[in-house]
CSV table of C-alpha atoms in Angstrom, one decimal:
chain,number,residue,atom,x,y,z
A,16,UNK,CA,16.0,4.8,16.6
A,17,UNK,CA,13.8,3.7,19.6
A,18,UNK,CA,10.8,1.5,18.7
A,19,UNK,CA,10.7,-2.0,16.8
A,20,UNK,CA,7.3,-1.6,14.7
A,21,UNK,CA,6.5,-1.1,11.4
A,22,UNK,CA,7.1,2.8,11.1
A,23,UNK,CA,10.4,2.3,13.2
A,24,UNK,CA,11.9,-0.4,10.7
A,25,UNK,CA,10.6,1.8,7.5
A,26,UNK,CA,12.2,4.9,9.0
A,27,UNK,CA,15.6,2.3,9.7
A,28,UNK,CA,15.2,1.5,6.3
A,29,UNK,CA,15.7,5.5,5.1
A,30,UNK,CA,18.7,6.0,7.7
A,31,UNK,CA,20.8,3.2,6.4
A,32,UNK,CA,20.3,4.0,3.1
A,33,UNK,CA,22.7,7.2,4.2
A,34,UNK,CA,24.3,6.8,7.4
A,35,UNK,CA,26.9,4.4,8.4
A,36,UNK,CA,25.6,3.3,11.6
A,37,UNK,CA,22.0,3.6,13.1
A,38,UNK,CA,21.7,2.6,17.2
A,39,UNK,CA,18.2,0.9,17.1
A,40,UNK,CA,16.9,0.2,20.3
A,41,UNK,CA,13.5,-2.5,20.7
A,42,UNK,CA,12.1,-4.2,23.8
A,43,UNK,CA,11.6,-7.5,21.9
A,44,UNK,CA,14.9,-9.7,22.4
A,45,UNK,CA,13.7,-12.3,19.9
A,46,UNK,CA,13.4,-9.8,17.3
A,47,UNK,CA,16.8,-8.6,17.7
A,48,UNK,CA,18.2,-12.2,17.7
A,49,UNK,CA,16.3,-12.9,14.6
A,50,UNK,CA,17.7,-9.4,12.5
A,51,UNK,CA,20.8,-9.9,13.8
A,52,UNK,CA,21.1,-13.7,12.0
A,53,UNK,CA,18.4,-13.1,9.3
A,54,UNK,CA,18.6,-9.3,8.6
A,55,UNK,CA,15.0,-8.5,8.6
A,56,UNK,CA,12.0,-8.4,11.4
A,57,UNK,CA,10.0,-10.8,11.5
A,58,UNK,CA,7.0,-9.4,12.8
A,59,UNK,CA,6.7,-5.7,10.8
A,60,UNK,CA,8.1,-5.5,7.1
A,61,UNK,CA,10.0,-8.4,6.7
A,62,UNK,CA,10.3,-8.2,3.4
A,63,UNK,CA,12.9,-5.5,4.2
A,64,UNK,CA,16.7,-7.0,4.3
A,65,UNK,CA,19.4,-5.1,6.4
A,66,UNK,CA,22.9,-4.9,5.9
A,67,UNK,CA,23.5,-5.9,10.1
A,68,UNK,CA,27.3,-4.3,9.8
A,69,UNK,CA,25.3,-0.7,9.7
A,70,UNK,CA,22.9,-1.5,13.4
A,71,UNK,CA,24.0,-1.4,16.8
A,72,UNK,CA,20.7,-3.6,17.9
A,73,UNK,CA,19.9,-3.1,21.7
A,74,UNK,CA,17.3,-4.1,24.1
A,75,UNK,CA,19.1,-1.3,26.4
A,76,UNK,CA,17.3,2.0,26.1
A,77,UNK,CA,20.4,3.3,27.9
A,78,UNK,CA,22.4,1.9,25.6
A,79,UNK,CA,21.0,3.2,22.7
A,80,UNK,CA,20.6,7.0,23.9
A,81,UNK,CA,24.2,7.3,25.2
A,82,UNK,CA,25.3,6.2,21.8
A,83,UNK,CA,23.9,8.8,19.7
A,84,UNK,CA,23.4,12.3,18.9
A,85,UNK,CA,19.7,12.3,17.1
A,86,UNK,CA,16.9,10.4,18.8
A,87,UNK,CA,14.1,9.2,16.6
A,88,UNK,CA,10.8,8.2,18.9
A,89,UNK,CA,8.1,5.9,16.9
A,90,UNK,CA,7.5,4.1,20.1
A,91,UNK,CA,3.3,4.4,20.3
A,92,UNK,CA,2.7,7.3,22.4
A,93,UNK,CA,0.0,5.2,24.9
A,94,UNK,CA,3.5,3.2,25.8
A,95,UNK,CA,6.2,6.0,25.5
A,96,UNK,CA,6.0,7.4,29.0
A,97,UNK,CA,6.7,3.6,30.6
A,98,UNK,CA,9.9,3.5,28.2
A,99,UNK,CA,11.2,6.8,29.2
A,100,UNK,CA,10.7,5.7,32.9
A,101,UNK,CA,13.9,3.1,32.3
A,102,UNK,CA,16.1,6.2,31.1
A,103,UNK,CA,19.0,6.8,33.3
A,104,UNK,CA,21.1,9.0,30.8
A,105,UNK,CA,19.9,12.4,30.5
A,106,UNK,CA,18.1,13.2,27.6
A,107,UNK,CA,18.4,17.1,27.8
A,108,UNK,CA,21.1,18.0,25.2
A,109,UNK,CA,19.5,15.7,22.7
A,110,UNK,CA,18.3,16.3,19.5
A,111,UNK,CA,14.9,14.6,19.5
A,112,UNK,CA,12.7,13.9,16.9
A,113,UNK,CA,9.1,12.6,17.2
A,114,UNK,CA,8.0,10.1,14.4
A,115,UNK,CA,4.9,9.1,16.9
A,116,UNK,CA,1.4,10.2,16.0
A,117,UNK,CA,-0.7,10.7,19.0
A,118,UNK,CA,-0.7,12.1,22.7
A,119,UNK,CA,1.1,10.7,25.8
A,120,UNK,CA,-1.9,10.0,28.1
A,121,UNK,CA,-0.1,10.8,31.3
A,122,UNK,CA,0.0,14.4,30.2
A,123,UNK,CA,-2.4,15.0,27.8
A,124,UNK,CA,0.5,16.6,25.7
A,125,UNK,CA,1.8,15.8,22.4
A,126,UNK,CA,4.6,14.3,22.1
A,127,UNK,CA,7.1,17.0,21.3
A,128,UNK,CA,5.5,19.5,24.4
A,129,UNK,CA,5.6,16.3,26.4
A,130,UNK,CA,9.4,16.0,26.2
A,131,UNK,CA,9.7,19.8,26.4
A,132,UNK,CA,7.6,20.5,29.5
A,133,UNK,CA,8.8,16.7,31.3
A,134,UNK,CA,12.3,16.8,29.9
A,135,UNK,CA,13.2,19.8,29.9
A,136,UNK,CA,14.3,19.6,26.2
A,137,UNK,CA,14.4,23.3,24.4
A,138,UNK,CA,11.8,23.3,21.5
A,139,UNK,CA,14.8,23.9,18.8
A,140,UNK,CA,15.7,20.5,19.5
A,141,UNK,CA,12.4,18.7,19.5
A,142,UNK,CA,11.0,18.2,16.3
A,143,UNK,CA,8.6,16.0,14.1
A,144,UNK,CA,8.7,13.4,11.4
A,145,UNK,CA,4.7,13.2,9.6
A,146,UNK,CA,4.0,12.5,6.1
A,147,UNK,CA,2.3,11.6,3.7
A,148,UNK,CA,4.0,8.0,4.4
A,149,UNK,CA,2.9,4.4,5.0
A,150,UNK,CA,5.8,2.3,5.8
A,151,UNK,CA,4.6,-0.8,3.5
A,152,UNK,CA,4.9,1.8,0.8
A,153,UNK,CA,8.6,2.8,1.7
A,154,UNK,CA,9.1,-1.4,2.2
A,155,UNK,CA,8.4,-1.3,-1.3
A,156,UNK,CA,10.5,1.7,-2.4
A,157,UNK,CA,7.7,3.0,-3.3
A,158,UNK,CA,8.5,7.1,-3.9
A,159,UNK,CA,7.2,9.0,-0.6
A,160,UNK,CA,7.3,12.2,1.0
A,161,UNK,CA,7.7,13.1,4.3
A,162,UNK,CA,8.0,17.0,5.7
A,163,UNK,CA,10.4,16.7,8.6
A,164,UNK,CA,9.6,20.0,11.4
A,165,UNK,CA,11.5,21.8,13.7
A,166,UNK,CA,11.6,25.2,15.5
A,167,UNK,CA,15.5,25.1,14.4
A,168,UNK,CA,15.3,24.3,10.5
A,169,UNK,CA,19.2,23.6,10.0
A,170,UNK,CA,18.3,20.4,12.9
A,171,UNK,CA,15.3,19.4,10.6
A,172,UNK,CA,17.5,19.5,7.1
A,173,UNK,CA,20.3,17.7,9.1
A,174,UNK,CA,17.5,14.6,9.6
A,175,UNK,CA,16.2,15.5,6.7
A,176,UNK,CA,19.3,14.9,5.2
A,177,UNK,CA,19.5,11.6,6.1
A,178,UNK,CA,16.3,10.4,5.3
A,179,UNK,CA,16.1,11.0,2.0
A,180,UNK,CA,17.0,8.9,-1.2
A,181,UNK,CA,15.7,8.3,-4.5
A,182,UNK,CA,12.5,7.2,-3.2
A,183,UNK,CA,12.1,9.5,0.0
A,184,UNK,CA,11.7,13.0,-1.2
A,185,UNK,CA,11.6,15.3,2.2
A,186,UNK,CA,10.0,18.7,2.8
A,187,UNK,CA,11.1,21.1,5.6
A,188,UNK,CA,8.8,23.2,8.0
A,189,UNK,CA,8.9,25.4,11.3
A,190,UNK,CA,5.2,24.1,12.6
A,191,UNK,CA,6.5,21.2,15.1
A,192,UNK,CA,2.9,22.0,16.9
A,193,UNK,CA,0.3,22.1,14.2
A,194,UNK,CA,1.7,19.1,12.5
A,195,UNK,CA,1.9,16.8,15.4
A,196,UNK,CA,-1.1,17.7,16.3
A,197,UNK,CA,-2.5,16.8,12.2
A,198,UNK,CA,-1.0,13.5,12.3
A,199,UNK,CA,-2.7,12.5,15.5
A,200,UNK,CA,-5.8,13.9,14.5
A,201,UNK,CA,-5.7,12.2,10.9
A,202,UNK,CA,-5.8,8.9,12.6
A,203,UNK,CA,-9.5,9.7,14.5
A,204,UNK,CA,-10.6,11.1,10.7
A,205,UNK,CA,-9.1,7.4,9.3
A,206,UNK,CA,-11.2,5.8,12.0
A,207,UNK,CA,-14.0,7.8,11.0
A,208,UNK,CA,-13.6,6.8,7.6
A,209,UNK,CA,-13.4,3.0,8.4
A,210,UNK,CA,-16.5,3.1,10.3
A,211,UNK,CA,-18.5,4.7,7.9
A,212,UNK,CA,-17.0,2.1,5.1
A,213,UNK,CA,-17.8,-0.7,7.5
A,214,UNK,CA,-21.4,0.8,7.6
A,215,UNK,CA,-21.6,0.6,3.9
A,216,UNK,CA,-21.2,4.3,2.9
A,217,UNK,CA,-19.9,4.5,-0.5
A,218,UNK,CA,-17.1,7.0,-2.0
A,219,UNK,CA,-19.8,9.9,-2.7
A,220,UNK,CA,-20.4,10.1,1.7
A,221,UNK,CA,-16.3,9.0,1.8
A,222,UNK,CA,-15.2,12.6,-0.1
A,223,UNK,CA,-17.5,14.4,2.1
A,224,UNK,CA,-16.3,12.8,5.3
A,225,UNK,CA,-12.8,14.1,3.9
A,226,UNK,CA,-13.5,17.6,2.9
A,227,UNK,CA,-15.5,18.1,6.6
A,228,UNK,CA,-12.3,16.5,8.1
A,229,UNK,CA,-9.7,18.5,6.8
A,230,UNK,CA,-12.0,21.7,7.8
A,231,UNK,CA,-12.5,20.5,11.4
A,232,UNK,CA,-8.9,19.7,11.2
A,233,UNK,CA,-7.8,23.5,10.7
A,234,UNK,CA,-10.3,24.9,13.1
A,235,UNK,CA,-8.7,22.6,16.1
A,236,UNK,CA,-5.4,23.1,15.1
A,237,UNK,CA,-6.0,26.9,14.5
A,238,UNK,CA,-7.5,27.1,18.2
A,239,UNK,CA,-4.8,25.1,20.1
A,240,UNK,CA,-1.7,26.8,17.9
A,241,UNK,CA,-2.2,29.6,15.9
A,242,UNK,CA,0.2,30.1,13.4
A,243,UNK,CA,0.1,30.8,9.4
A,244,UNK,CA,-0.1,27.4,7.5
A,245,UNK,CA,-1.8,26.6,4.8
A,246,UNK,CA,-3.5,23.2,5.6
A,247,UNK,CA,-3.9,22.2,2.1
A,248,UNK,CA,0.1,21.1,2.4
A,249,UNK,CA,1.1,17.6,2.1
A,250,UNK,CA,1.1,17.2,6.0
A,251,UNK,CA,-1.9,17.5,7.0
A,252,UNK,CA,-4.0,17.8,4.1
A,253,UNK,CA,-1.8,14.9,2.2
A,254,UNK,CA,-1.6,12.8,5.5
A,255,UNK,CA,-5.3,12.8,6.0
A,256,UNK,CA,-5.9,11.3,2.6
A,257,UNK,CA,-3.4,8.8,2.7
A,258,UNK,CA,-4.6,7.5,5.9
A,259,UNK,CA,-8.4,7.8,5.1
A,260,UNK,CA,-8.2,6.2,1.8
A,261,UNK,CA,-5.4,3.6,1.8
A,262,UNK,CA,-5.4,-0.2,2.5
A,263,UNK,CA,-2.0,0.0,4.3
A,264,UNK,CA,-4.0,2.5,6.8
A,265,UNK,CA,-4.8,0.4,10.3
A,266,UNK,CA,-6.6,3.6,11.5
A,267,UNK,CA,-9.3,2.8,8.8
A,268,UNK,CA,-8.8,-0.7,8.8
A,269,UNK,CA,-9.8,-0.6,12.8
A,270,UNK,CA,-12.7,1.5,11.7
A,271,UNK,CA,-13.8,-0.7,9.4
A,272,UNK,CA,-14.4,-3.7,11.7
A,273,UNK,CA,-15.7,-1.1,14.2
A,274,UNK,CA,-18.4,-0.7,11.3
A,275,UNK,CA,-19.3,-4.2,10.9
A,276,UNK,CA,-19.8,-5.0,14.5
A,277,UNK,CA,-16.7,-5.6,15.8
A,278,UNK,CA,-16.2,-4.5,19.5
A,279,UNK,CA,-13.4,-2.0,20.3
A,280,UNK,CA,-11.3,-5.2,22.2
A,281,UNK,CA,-12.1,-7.9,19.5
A,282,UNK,CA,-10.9,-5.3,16.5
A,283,UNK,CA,-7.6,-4.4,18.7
A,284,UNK,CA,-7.2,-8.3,19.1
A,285,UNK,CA,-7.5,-9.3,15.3
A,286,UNK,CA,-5.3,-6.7,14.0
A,287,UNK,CA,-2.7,-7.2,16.7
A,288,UNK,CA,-1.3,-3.7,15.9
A,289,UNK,CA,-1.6,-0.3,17.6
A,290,UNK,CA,-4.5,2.3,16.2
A,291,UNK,CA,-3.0,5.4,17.7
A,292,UNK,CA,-6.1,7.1,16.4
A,293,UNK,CA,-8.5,5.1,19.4
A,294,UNK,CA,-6.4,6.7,22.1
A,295,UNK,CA,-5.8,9.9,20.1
A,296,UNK,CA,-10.0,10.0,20.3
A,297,UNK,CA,-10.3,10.2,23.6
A,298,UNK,CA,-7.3,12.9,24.4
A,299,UNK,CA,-8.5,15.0,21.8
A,300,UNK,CA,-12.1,15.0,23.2
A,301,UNK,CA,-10.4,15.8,26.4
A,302,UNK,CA,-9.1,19.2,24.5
A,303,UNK,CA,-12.3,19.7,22.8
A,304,UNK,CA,-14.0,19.7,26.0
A,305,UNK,CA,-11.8,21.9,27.8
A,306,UNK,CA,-12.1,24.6,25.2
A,307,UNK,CA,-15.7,24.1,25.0
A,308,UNK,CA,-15.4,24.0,21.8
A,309,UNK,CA,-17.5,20.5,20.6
A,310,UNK,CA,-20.2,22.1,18.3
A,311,UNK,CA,-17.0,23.0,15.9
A,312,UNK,CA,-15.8,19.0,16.0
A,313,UNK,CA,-18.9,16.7,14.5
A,314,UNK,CA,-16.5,14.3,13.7
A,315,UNK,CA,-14.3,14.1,16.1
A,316,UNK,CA,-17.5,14.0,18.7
A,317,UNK,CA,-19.0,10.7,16.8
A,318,UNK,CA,-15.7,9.0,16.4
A,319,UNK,CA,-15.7,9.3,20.4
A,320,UNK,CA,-19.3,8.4,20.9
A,321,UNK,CA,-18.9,5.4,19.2
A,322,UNK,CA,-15.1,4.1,21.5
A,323,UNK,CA,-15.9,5.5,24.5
A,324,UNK,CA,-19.6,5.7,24.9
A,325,UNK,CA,-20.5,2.4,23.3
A,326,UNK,CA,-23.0,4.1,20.7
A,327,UNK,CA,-24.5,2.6,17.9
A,328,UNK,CA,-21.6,2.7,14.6
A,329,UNK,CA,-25.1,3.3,12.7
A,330,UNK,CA,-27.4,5.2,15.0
A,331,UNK,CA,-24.7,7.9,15.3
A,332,UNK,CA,-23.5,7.9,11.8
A,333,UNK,CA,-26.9,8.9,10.6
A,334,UNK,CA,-27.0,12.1,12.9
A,335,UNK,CA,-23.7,12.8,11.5
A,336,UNK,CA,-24.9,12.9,8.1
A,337,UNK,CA,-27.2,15.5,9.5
A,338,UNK,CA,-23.9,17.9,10.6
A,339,UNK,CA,-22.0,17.7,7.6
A,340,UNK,CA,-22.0,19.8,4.6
């Protein structure tokens, strides 16, 4: 496991409910210190209490790669580039599995096509970990479901395998492209759907905004991998809802202040967590524009309009209204 946040203890959490030993690797030294004397972290989901005899706690990425067979990644993707830059054991006959929702800026890539064009790591031994899943939910035992994707589906039942539990039921699918690229985009609909809460749009506009999401959704997906899926499955359809509705959801949360008035670096600074869905905006613009594609991507296009170009939350809600159906 590489990553010390919230989703990286929750996904801890699942693995040591089956496997003997997980190799968890975090840049935070005090954190470490702290789970290794009082078996939880104490800054994300401490409420969760580790058995320590089951982690091999490192602040060595090295370390922590060498040691095992399965890499898990939910290490924000705006940062994930400068970790890999420490990486002096090679990565190439790794199973690696993405549980990061965004894309790596420095290639514009997703994560799994980053690691496959930059790593040289087949695509039957990348793969992706999305939900339906908030880790405060799986903190709480809460029962969850996750669908775990891979080009080689005996890898993703292997992780699958060790995820699951009586309160982690797991679903299996070949689409490592199309549902990396829903859980990034999920988090820009999220956003959406904080801002337009923050703005005081009720739950009549809020179903709307959903049902023109998951639409826009499919249309950018089905442009950038086509593929049969139904999007109405619990990853991308399921994911969306959960992260546009709930109040574990910082995606919607970080809308929400963006809303009231908050400014892009004051909402970051109160929450003092990562949005992936700000940086996800702006590389998925990036694609939009590329494909010339924006008239199909309303939301997407006012989501950026109000990060990036420092438009008026209200002034470009109202046109939106306008676009949606």
């Amino acid at each position: 496991m590489l990553g010390g946040g919230s989703w990286a203890t929750a996904i801890v959490k699942m693995l040591t409910e089956n496997a003997d030993v997980v190799n968890w690797y975090m840049r935070n030294t005090d954190a470490i210190e702290h789970i290794r004397t009082q078996k939880h972290n104490p800054n994300y989901l401490s409420s969760v209490e580790f058995h320590t005899e089951q982690l091999n706690l490192t602040d060595n990425i090295n370390e922590a790669v060498a040691n095992a067979d399965v890499l898990i990644f939910a290490i924000p993707s705006a940062f994930l580039e400068n970790e890999l830059k420490h990486l002096t054991v090679d990565i190439k006959d790794k199973i690696i599995f993405s549980a990061i929702k965004g894309i790596v800026p420095e290639s514009s890539l997703i994560v799994g096509e980053h690691f496959h064009v930059n790593y040289n790591i087949p695509f039957e031994n990348i793969g992706v970990i999305t939900g339906p899943c908030h880790a405060e939910e799986v903190a709480l035992e809460r029962l969850s479901y996750l669908t775990i994707a891979c080009a080689d589906t005996e890898k993703a039942k292997l992780v699958a395998k060790h995820l699951s539990s009586d309160y982690i039921k797991t679903k299996i699918s070949d689409d490592i492209i199309g549902t990396e690229y829903a859980a990034m985009l999920k988090n820009i609909y999220a956003i959406a759907a904080g801002i337009a809460h923050g703005l005081g749009y009720g739950d009549n506009f809020q179903s709307v905004l959903m049902s023109n999401s998951i639409r826009e959704m499919k249309r950018f997906i089905k442009r950038v991998h086509k593929m049969k899926r139904n999007i109405n499955d619990s990853a991308y359809l399921g994911d969306l809802l959960v992260t546009g509705y709930s109040v574990f959801s910082r995606n919607r949360m970080f809308g929400n202040m963006i809303g009231k008035g908050y400014t892009v670096k004051s909402a970051m600074m109160e929450m003092k967590m990562v949005a992936e869905g700000y940086y996800a905006t702006n590389s998925a613009h990036l694609i939009v524009s590329k494909h010339k594609n924006k008239s199909k991507t309303p939301i997407l296009n006012a989501v950026y309009e109000v990060l990036y170009e420092n438009k008026s939350p209200k002034k470009v809600f109202k046109e939106l209204t306008e676009k949606l159906d």
